[in-house]
Short mmCIF file of C-alpha atoms in Angstrom, two decimals:
data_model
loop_
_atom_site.label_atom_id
_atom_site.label_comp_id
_atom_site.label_asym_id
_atom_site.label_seq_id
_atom_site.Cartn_x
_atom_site.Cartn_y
_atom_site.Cartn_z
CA UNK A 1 46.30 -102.95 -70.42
CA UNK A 2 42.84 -104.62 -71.91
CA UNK A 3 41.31 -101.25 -71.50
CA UNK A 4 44.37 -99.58 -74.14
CA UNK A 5 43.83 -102.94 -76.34
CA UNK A 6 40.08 -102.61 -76.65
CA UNK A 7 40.72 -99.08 -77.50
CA UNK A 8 43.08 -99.72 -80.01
CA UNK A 9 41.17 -102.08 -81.69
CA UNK A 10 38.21 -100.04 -81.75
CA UNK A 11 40.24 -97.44 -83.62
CA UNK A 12 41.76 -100.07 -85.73
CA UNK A 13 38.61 -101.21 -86.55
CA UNK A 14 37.09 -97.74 -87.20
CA UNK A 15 40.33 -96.67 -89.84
CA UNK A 16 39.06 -100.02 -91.94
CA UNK A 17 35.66 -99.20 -91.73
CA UNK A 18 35.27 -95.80 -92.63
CA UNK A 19 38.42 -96.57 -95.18
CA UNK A 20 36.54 -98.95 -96.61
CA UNK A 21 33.28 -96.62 -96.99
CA UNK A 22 35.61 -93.86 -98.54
CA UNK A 23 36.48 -96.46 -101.27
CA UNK A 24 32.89 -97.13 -101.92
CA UNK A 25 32.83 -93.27 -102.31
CA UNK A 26 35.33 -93.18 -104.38
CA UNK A 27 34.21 -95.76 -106.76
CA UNK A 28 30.63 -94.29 -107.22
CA UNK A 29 31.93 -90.62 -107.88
CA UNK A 30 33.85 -92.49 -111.52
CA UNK A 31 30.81 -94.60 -111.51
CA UNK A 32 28.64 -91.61 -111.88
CA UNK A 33 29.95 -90.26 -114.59
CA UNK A 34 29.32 -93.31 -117.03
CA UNK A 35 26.72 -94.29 -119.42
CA UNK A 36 25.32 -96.87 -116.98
CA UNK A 37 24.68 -94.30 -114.30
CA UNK A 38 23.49 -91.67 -116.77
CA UNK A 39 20.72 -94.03 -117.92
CA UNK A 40 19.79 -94.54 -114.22
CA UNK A 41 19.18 -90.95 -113.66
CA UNK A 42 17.30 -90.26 -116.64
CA UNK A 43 15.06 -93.13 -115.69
CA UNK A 44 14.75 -91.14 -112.49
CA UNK A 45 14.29 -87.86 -114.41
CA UNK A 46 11.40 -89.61 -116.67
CA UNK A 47 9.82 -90.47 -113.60
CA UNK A 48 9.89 -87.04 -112.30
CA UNK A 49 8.17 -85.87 -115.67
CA UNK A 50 5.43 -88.27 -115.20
CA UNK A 51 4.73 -87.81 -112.01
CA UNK A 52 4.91 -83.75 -110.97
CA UNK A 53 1.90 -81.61 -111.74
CA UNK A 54 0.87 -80.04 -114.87
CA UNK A 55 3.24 -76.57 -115.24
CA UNK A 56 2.19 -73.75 -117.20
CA UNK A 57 0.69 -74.02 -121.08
CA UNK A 58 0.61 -70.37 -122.87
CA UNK A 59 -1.89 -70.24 -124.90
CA UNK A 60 -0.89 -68.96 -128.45
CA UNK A 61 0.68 -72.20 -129.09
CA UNK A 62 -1.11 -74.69 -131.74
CA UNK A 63 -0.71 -77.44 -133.89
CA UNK A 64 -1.79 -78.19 -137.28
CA UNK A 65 -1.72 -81.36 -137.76
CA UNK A 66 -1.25 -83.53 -140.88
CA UNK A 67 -2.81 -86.39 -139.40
CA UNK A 68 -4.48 -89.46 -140.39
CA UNK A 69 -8.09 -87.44 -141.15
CA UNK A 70 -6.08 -85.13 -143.58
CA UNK A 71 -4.28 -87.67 -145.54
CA UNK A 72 -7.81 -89.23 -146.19
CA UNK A 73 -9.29 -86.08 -147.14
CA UNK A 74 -6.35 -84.54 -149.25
CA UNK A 75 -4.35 -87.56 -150.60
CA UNK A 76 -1.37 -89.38 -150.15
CA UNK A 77 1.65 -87.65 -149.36
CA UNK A 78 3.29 -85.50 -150.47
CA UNK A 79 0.95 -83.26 -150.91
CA UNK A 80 0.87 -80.52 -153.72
CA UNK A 81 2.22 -77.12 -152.57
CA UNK A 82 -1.00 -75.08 -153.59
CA UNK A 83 -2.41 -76.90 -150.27
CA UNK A 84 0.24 -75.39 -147.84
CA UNK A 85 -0.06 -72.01 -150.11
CA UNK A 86 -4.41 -72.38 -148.90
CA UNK A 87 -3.60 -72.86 -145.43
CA UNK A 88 -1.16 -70.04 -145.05
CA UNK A 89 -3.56 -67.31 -146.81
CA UNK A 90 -6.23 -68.98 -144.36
CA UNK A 91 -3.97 -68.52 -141.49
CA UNK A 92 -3.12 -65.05 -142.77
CA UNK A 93 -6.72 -64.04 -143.04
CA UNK A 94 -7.55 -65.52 -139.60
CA UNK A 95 -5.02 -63.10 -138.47
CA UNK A 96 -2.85 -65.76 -136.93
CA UNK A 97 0.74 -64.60 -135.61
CA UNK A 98 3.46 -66.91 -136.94
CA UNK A 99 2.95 -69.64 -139.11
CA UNK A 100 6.00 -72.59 -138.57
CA UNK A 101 6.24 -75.16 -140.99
CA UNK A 102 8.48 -78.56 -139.96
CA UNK A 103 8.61 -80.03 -143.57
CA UNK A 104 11.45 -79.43 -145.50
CA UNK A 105 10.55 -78.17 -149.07
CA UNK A 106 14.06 -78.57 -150.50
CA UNK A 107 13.12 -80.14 -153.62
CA UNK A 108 11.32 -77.96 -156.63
CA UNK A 109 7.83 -78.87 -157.62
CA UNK A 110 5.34 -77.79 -160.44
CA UNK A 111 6.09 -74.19 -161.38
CA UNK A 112 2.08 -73.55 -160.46
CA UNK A 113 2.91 -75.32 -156.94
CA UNK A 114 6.02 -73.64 -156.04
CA UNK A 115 4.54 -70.10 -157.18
CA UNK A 116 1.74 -70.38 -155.00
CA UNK A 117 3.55 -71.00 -152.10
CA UNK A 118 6.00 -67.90 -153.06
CA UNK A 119 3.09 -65.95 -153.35
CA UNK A 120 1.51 -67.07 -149.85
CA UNK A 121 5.02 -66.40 -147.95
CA UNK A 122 4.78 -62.96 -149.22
CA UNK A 123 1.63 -61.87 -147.94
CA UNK A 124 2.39 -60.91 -143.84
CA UNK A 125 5.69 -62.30 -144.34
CA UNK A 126 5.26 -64.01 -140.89
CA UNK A 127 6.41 -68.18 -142.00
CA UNK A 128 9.27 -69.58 -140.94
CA UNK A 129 11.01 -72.42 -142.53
CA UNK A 130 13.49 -75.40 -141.21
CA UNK A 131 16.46 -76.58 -142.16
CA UNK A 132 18.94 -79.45 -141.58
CA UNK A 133 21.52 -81.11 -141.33
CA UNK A 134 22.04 -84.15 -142.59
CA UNK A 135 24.76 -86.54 -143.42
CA UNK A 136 25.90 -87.45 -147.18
CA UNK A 137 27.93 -90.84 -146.47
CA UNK A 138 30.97 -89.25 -144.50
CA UNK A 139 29.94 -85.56 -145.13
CA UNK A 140 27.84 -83.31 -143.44
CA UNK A 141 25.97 -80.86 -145.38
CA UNK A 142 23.02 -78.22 -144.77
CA UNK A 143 19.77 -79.48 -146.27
CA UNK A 144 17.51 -76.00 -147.34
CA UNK A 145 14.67 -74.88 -148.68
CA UNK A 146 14.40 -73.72 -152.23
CA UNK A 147 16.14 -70.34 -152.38
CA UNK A 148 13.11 -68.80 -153.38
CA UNK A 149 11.17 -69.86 -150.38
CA UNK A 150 13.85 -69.33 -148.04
CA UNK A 151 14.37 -65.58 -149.55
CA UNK A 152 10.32 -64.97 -147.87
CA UNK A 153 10.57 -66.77 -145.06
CA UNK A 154 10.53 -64.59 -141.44
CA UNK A 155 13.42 -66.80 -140.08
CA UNK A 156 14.82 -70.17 -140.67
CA UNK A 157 15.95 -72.76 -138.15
CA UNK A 158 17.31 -76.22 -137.53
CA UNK A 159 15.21 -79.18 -136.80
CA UNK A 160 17.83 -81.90 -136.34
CA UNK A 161 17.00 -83.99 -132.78
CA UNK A 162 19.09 -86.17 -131.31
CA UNK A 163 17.84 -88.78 -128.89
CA UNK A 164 19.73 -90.16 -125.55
CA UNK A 165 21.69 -93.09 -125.58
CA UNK A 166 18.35 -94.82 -124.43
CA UNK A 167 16.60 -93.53 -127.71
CA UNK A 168 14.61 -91.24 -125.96
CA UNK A 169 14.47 -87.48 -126.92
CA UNK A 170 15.43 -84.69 -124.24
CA UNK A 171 17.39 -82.60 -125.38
CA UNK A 172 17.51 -79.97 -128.25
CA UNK A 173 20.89 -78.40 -129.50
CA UNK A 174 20.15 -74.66 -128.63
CA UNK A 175 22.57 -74.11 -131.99
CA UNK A 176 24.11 -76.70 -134.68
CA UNK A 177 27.20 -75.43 -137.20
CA UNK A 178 28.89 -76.96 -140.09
CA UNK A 179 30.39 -75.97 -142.95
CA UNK A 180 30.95 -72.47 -141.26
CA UNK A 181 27.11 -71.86 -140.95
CA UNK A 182 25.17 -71.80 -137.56
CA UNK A 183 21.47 -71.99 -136.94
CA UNK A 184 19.16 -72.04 -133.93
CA UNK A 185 17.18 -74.28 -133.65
CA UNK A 186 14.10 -73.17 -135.10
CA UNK A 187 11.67 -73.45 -132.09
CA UNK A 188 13.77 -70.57 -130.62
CA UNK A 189 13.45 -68.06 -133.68
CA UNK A 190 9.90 -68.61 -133.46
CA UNK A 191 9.86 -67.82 -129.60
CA UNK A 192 12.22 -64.68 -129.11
CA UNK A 193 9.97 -63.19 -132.45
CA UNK A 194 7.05 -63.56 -131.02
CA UNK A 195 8.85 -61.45 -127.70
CA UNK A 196 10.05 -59.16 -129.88
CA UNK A 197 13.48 -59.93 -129.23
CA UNK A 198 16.31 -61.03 -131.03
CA UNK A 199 17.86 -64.60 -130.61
CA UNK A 200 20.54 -64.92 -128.09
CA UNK A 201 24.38 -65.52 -129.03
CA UNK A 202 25.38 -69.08 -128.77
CA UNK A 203 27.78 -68.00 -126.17
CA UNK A 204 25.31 -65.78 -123.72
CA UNK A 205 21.76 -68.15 -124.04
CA UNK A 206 20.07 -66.92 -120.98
CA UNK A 207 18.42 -70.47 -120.48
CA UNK A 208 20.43 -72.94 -118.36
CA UNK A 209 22.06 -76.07 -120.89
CA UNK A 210 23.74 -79.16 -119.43
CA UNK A 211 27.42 -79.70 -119.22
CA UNK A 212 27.58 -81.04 -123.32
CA UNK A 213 25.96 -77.36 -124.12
CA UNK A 214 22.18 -78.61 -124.68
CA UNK A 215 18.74 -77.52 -123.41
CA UNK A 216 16.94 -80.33 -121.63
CA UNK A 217 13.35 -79.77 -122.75
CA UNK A 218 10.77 -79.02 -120.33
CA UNK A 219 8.27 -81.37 -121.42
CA UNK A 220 4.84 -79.33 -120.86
CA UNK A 221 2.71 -83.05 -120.81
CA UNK A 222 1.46 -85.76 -123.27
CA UNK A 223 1.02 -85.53 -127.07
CA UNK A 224 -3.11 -85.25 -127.38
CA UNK A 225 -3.75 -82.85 -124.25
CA UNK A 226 -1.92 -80.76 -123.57
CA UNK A 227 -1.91 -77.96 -126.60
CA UNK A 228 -4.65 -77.07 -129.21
CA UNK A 229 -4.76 -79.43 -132.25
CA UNK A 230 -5.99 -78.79 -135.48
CA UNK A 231 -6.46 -81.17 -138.04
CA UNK A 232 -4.99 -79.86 -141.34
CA UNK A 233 -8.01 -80.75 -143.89
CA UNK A 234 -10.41 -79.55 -141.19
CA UNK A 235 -9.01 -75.37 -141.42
CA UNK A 236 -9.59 -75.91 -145.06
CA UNK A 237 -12.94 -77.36 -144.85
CA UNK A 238 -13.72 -74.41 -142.71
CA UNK A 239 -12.91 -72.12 -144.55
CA UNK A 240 -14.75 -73.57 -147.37
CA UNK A 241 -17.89 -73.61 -144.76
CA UNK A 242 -17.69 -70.04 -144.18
CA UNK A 243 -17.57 -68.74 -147.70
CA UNK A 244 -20.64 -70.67 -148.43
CA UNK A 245 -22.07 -69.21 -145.11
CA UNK A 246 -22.10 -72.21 -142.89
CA UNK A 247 -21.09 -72.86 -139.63
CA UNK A 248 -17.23 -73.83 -139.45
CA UNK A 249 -16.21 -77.00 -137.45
CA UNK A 250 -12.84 -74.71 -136.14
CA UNK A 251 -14.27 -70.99 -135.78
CA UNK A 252 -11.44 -68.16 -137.03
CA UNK A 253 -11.18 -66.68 -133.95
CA UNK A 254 -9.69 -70.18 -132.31
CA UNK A 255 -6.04 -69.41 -134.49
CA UNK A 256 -6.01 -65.57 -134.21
CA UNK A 257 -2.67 -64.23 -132.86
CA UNK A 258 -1.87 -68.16 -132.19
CA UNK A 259 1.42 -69.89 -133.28
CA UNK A 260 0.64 -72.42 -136.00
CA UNK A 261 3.02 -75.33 -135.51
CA UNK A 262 2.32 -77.49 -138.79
CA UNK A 263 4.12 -80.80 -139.08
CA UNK A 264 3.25 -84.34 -139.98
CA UNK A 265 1.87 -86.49 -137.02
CA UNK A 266 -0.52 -89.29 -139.61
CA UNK A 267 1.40 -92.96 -138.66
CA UNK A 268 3.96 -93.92 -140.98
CA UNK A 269 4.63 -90.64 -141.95
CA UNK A 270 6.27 -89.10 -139.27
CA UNK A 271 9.41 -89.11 -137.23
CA UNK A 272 8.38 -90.75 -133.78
CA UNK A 273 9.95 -91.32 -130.75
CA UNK A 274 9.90 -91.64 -127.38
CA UNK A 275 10.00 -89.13 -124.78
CA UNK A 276 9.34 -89.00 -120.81
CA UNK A 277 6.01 -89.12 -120.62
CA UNK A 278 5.18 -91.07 -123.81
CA UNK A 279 6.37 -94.11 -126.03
CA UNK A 280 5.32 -92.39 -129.00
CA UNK A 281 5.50 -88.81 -129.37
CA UNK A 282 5.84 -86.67 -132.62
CA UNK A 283 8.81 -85.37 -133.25
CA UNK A 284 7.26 -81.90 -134.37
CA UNK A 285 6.00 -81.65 -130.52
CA UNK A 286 9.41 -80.46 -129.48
CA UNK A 287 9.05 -77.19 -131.32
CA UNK A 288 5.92 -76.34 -128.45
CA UNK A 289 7.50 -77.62 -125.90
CA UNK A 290 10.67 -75.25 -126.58
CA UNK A 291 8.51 -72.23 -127.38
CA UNK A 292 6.60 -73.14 -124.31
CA UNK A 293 9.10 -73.09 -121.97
CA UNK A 294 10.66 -69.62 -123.27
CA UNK A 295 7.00 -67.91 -123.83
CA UNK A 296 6.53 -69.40 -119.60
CA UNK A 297 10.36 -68.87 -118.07
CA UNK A 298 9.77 -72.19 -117.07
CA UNK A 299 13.07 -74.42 -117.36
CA UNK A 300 14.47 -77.58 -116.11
CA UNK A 301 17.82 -76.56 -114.72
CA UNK A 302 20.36 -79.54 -114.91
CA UNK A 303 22.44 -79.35 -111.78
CA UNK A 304 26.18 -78.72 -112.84
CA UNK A 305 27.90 -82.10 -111.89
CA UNK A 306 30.50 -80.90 -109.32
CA UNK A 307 26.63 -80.30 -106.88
CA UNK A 308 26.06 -83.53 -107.92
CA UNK A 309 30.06 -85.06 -106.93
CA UNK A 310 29.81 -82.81 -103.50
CA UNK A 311 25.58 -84.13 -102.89
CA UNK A 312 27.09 -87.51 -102.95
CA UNK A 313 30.19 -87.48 -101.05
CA UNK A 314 27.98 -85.49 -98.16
CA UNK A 315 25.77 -88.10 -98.65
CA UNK A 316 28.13 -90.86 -98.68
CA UNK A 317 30.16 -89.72 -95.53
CA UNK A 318 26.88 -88.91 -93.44
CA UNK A 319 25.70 -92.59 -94.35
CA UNK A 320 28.73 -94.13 -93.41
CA UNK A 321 28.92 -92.54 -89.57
CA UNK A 322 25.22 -93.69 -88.70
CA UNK A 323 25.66 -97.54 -89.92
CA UNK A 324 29.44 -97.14 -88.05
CA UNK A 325 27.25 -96.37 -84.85
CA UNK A 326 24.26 -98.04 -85.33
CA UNK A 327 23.10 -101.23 -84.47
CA UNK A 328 21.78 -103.17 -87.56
CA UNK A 329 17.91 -102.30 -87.33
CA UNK A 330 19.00 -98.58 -86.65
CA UNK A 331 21.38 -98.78 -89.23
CA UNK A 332 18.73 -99.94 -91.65
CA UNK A 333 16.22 -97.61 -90.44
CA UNK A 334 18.55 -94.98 -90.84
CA UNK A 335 20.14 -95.73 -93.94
CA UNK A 336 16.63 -96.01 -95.79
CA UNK A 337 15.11 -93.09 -93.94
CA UNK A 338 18.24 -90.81 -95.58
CA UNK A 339 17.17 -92.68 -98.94
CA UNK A 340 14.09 -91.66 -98.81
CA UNK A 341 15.09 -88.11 -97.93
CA UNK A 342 17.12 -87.57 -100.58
CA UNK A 343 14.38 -88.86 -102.85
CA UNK A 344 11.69 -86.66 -101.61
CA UNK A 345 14.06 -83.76 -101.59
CA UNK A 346 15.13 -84.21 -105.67
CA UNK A 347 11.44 -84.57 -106.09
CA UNK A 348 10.36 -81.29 -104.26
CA UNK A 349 13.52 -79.36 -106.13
CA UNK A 350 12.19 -80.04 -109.91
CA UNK A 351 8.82 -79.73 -109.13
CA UNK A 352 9.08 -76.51 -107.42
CA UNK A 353 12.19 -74.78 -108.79
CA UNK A 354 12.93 -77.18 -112.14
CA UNK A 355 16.63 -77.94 -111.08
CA UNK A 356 17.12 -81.92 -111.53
CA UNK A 357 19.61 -83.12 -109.14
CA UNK A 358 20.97 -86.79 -109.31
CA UNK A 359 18.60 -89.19 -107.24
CA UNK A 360 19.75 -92.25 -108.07
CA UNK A 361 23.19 -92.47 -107.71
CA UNK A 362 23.20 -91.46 -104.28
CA UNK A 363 20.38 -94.07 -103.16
CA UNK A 364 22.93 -96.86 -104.84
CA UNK A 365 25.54 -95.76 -102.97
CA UNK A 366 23.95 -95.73 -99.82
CA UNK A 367 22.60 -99.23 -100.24
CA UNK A 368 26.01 -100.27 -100.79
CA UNK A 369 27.13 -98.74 -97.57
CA UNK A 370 24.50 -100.53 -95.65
CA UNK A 371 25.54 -103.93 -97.49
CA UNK A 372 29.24 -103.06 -96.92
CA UNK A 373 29.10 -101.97 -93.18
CA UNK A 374 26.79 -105.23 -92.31
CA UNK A 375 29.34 -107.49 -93.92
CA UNK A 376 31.98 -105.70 -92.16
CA UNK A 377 30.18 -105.86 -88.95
CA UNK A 378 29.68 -109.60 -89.10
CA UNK A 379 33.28 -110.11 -89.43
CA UNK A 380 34.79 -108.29 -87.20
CA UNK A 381 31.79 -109.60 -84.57
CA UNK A 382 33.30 -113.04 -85.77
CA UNK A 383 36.86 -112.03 -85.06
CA UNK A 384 36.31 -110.55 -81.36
CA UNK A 385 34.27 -113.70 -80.95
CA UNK A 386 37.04 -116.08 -81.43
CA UNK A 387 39.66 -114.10 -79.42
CA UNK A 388 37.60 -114.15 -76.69
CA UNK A 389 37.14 -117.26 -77.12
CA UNK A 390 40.87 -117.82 -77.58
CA UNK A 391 41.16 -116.18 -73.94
CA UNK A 392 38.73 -118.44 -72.30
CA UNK A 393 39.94 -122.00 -73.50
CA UNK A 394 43.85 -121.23 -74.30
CA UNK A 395 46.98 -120.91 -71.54
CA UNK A 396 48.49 -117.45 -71.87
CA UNK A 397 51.59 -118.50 -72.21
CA UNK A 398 51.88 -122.06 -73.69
CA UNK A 399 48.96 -121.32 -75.85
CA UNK A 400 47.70 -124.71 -75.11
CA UNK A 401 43.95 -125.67 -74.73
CA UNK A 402 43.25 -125.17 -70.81
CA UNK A 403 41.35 -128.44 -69.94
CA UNK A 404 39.01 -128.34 -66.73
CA UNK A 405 37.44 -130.92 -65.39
CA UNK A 406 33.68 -129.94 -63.84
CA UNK A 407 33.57 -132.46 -60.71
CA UNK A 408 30.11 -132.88 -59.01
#
């Protein structure tokens, strides 16, 4: 009989246990899916960035940049459009491959200014031009070049970027529509022209986008070093230096067959935000980082979220057996021994194959079974405690105190 009732209350006590851990499952599969969670993991995710080796940097990528030392040397901006018309017909006679502006020349200038640069985008025929979208009090409407310069231009693009929740940029629209009018986003015209292919169909992108249709950018490293920077005023000055038979401070040779990526990056000027691995990063850095990972095949591949539902239900049910069965150091050991596991294992996946699998979700959840099985286990310890006791100091059947008296 006290062998059936201790193994009935085992059972019992098993059901609510492991019932108990389901519910904690339960509630962290809907917790996963909100914004709370989805910070976490990017946190995670950032960390990953910082913290994996350098990947892959093809060369042909540059910037131009229209930095602090230009805006001393040229002038405040804006600039006059006879300077962008010089440094394309320098690219162009450097023999440089593609030539991609990220400044929006929407608005008309002086007829000299504006016929220069028509006359520079006509010579190899090889700059491309952004557009974007932008919003007009409750409308949406595209935001072009002049017609003119967009008639010239190799291909056109969208530059719009919209940053997480957390203000931080990761993702790039692959394409953006409005108004009945779709565009790439211009980092991937560049990139398939320089293959020699055309741009993929919204609907058959043969890079792998996250479940709201976006491309999580595989950021190559930090702002300063990790491609080729040019200041602007300096190609000019060098150019200068050569006609008058000196030795240029950037040789021609350093921008030959090289993607020109030319966008402001002088403080105060420029669109900045965070990313990953920095606080402050240009905004016209995603364009390399895009081309970079196409030009590379290298990808970060977002895990679709039913791996991530099944990871932590695996995770959660495999957590909640060893601190059933464990005693409370084992339990502990165990429990941050699988945490650490599943860290090191999310950590060896994007490193070595790019996919990012939720890390941090699962280690809440199994701290929560550890917390939740160690309360539990206290209790019911407590309970068995006092029916024992209940056995040893009541009368089975009066259920009166049984009084002895210890005689010496």
């Amino acid at each position: 009989r006290n062998i059936a009732y201790y193994l009935i209350n085992a059972f019992r006590i098993y059901v609510i246990h492991f019932g108990g851990c389901l519910l904690l499952i339960l509630f962290f599969l809907f917790l996963m899916s909100t914004p709370f969670m989805d910070r976490a993991e990017n946190i995670f995710l950032d960390f990953s960035f910082r913290q994996r080796p350098l990947i892959k940097v093809h060369p042909a990528i540059a910037f131009i940049d229209m930095d602090e030392e230009s805006i001393q040397g040229i002038g405040r901006w804006p600039w006059p459009r006879y300077n962008h018309a010089a440094l394309v017909h320098i690219l162009n006679e450097w023999n440089a491959r593609s030539i991609v502006f990220d400044v929006l020349f929407s608005e008309p200038s002086t007829t000299f200014d504006d016929e220069s640069l028509i006359e520079s985008l006509q010579e190899k025929g090889n700059v491309y031009l952004p557009v974007m979208l932008e919003s007009f009090r409750e409308e949406k409407k595209w935001t072009h070049p002049l017609s003119e310069f967009e008639k010239y231009a190799k291909g056109t693009g969208h530059i719009n970027i919209y940053p997480d929740r957390d203000g931080v940029i990761r993702h790039i629209e692959p394409y953006l529509g409005e108004g009945g009018q779709a565009y790439p986003h211009l980092s991937l015209k560049v990139a398939y022209d320089y293959l020699g292919s055309p741009v993929p169909p919204r609907d058959a992108l043969p890079f792998p986008l996250d479940s709201k249709q976006k491309m999580l950018i595989n950021w190559a490293g930090k702002w300063a070093t990790t491609f080729d920077h040019y200041p602007y005023v300096e190609i000019i000055k060098s150019y200068a230096a050569i006609r008058e038979g000196r030795s240029p401070a950037i040789p021609p040779e350093k921008l030959k067959d090289k993607i020109c990526i030319i966008g402001l990056t002088a403080s105060g000027l420029v669109d900045i935000k965070p990313n990953p691995l920095e606080s402050t990063y240009p905004a016209v850095g995603v364009h390399a980082n895009v081309i970079n990972s196409i030009l590379t095949n290298q990808f970060v591949y977002p895990a679709p979220f039913r791996w991530n539902q099944i990871a932590l239900v695996l995770i959660g049910l495999l957590a909640s057996v060893f601190f059933f069965f464990s005693k409370k150091i084992v339990s502990f050991i165990a429990g941050l021994g699988l945490g650490m596991m599943w860290l090191g294992v999310s950590f060896f996946l994007f490193v070595q194959q790019g996919i990012w699998l939720y890390a941090v979700t699962p280690l809440l959840l199994i701290f929560s079974l550890f917390v939740f099985s160690a309360v539990f286990s206290l209790i019911a310890g407590k309970k068995e405690q006092d029916r024992l006791f209940a056995l040893a100091t009541r009368d089975g059947l009066t259920g009166l105190f049984v009084i002895r008296e210890i005689v010496h």
